[in-house]
XYZ file of C-alpha atoms in Angstrom:
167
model
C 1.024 -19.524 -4.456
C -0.034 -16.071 -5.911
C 1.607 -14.220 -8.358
C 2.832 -10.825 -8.704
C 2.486 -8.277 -10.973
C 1.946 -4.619 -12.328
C -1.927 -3.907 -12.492
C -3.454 -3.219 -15.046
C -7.035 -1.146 -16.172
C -8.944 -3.920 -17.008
C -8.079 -5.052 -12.752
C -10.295 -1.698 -12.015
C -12.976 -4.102 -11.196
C -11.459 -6.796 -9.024
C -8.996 -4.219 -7.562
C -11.839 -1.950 -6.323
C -13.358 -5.225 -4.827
C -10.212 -5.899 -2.809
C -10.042 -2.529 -1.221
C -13.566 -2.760 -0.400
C -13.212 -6.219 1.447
C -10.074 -5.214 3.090
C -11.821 -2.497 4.755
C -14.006 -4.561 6.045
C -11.956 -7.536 7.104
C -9.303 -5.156 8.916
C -8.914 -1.939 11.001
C -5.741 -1.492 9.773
C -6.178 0.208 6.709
C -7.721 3.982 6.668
C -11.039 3.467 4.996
C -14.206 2.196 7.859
C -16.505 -0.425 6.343
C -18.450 1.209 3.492
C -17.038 4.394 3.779
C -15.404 3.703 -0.159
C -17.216 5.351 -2.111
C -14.877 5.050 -5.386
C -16.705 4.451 -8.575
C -15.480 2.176 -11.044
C -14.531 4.907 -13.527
C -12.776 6.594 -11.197
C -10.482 3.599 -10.052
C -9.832 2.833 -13.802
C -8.780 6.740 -13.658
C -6.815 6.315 -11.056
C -4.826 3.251 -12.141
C -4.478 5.135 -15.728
C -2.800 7.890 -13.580
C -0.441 5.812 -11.712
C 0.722 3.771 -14.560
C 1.790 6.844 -16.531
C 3.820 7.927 -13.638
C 7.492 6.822 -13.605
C 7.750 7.090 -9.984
C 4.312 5.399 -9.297
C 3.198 1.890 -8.951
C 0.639 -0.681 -7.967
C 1.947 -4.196 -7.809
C -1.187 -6.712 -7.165
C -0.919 -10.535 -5.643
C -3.305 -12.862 -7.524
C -4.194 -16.506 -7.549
C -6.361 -18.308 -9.388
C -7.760 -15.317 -11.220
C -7.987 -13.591 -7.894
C -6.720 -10.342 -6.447
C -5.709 -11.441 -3.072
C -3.644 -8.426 -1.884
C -1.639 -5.580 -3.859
C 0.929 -2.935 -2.698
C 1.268 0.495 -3.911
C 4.154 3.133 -4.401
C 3.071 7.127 -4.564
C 6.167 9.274 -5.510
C 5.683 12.530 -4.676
C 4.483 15.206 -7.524
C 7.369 17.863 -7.540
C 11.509 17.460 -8.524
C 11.534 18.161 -4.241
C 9.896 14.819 -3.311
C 9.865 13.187 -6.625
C 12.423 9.979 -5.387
C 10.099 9.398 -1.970
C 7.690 6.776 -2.491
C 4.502 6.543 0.088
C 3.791 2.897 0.389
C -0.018 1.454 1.015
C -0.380 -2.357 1.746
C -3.482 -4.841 1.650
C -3.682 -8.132 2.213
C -6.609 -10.799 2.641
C -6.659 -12.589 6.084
C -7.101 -15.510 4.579
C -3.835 -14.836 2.535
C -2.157 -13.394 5.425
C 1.219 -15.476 6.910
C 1.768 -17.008 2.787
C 4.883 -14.641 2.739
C 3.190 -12.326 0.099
C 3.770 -9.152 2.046
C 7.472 -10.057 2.000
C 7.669 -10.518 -1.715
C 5.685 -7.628 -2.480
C 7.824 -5.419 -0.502
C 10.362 -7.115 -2.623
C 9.685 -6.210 -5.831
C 8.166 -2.860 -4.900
C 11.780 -2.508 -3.622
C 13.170 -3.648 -7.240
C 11.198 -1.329 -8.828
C 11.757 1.694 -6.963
C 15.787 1.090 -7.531
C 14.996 0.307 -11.187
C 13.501 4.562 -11.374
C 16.227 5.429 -9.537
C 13.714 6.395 -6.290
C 15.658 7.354 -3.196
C 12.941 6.637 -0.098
C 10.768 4.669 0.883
C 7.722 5.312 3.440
C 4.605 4.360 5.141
C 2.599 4.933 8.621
C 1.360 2.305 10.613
C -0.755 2.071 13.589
C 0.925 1.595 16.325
C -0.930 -1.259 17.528
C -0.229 -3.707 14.446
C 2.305 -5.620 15.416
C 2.436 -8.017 12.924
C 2.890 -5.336 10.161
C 5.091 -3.507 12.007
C 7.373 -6.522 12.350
C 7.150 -7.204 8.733
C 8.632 -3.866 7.588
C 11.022 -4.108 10.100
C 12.609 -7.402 8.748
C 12.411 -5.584 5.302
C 15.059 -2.658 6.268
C 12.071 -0.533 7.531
C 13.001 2.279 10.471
C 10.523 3.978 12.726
C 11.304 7.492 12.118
C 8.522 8.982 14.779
C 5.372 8.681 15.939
C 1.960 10.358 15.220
C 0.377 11.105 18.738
C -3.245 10.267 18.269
C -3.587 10.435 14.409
C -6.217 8.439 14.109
C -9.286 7.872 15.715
C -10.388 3.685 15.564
C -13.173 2.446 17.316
C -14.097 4.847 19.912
C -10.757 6.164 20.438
C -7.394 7.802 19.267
C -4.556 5.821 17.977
C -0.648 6.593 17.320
C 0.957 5.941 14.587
C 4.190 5.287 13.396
C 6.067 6.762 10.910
C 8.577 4.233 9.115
C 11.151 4.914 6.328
C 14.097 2.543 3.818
C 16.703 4.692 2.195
C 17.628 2.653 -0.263
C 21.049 4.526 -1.248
């Protein structure tokens, strides 16, 4: 079973790797095969950043010495929209249906009542059923949908916009 936990810098590495095989193992996140073009500096930057943010997070899933999927939380940058949290969400196939989406939701959910964060968001295309049904047995609402927001393998996609108060 994988463990969870707050990344860390020295993850820049493996972390990087992750996102770069989950966009190529799924069309479900927002980055095409080999469109990444990240250095490693810049994701250790980037991790620096978000760890010295009270209302930011990335929570990782690892086994064996293995990232296997992560979850992160992106609170907004002014006292307006500091308690909403944007939510991003990878995990390998081969991980996929372990329950490790649920229990990162989980304690991404701890967390953000820990800061004393308010909301809780994401967009998902409208065709991913099996996400969509996980955030809906976390709490999740659709709030509204994106006509054509994205455009996936020769065509336009909706998505949908999903939100947890957690007041």
């Amino acid at each position: 079973m994988a463990d969870l936990r707050t990344i860390c810098e020295e993850d820049a590495q493996q972390f990087l790797a992750l996102c770069r095989q989950l966009d190529e193992e799924t069309h479900f996140m927002m980055f095409e095969p080999g469109e990444r073009t990240t250095t490693l500096e810049q994701q250790r930057e980037r991790i620096r950043r978000v760890l010295a943010q009270a209302n930011q997070t990335i929570l990782v899933a690892e086994d064996t010495g293995q990232l296997v999927g992560y979850i992160s939380g992106q609170g907004g940058e002014c006292r307006r929209n500091w308690k909403t949290v944007h939510i991003v969400i990878g995990i390998l196939q081969s991980y996929s249906g372990q329950g490790i989406g649920k229990r990162l939701f989980q304690t991404l959910e701890e967390w953000a009542v820990r800061q004393g964060l308010h909301r809780l968001e994401l967009t998902v295309m409208a065709h991913n059923q099996r996400g969509i049904a996980l955030y809906q047995r976390m709490g999740f609402q659709v709030e509204g949908v994106k006509r054509d927001d994205l455009f996936v393998d020769g065509g336009y996609i909706d998505q949908y916009m999903i939100a947890k108060l957690l007041d």
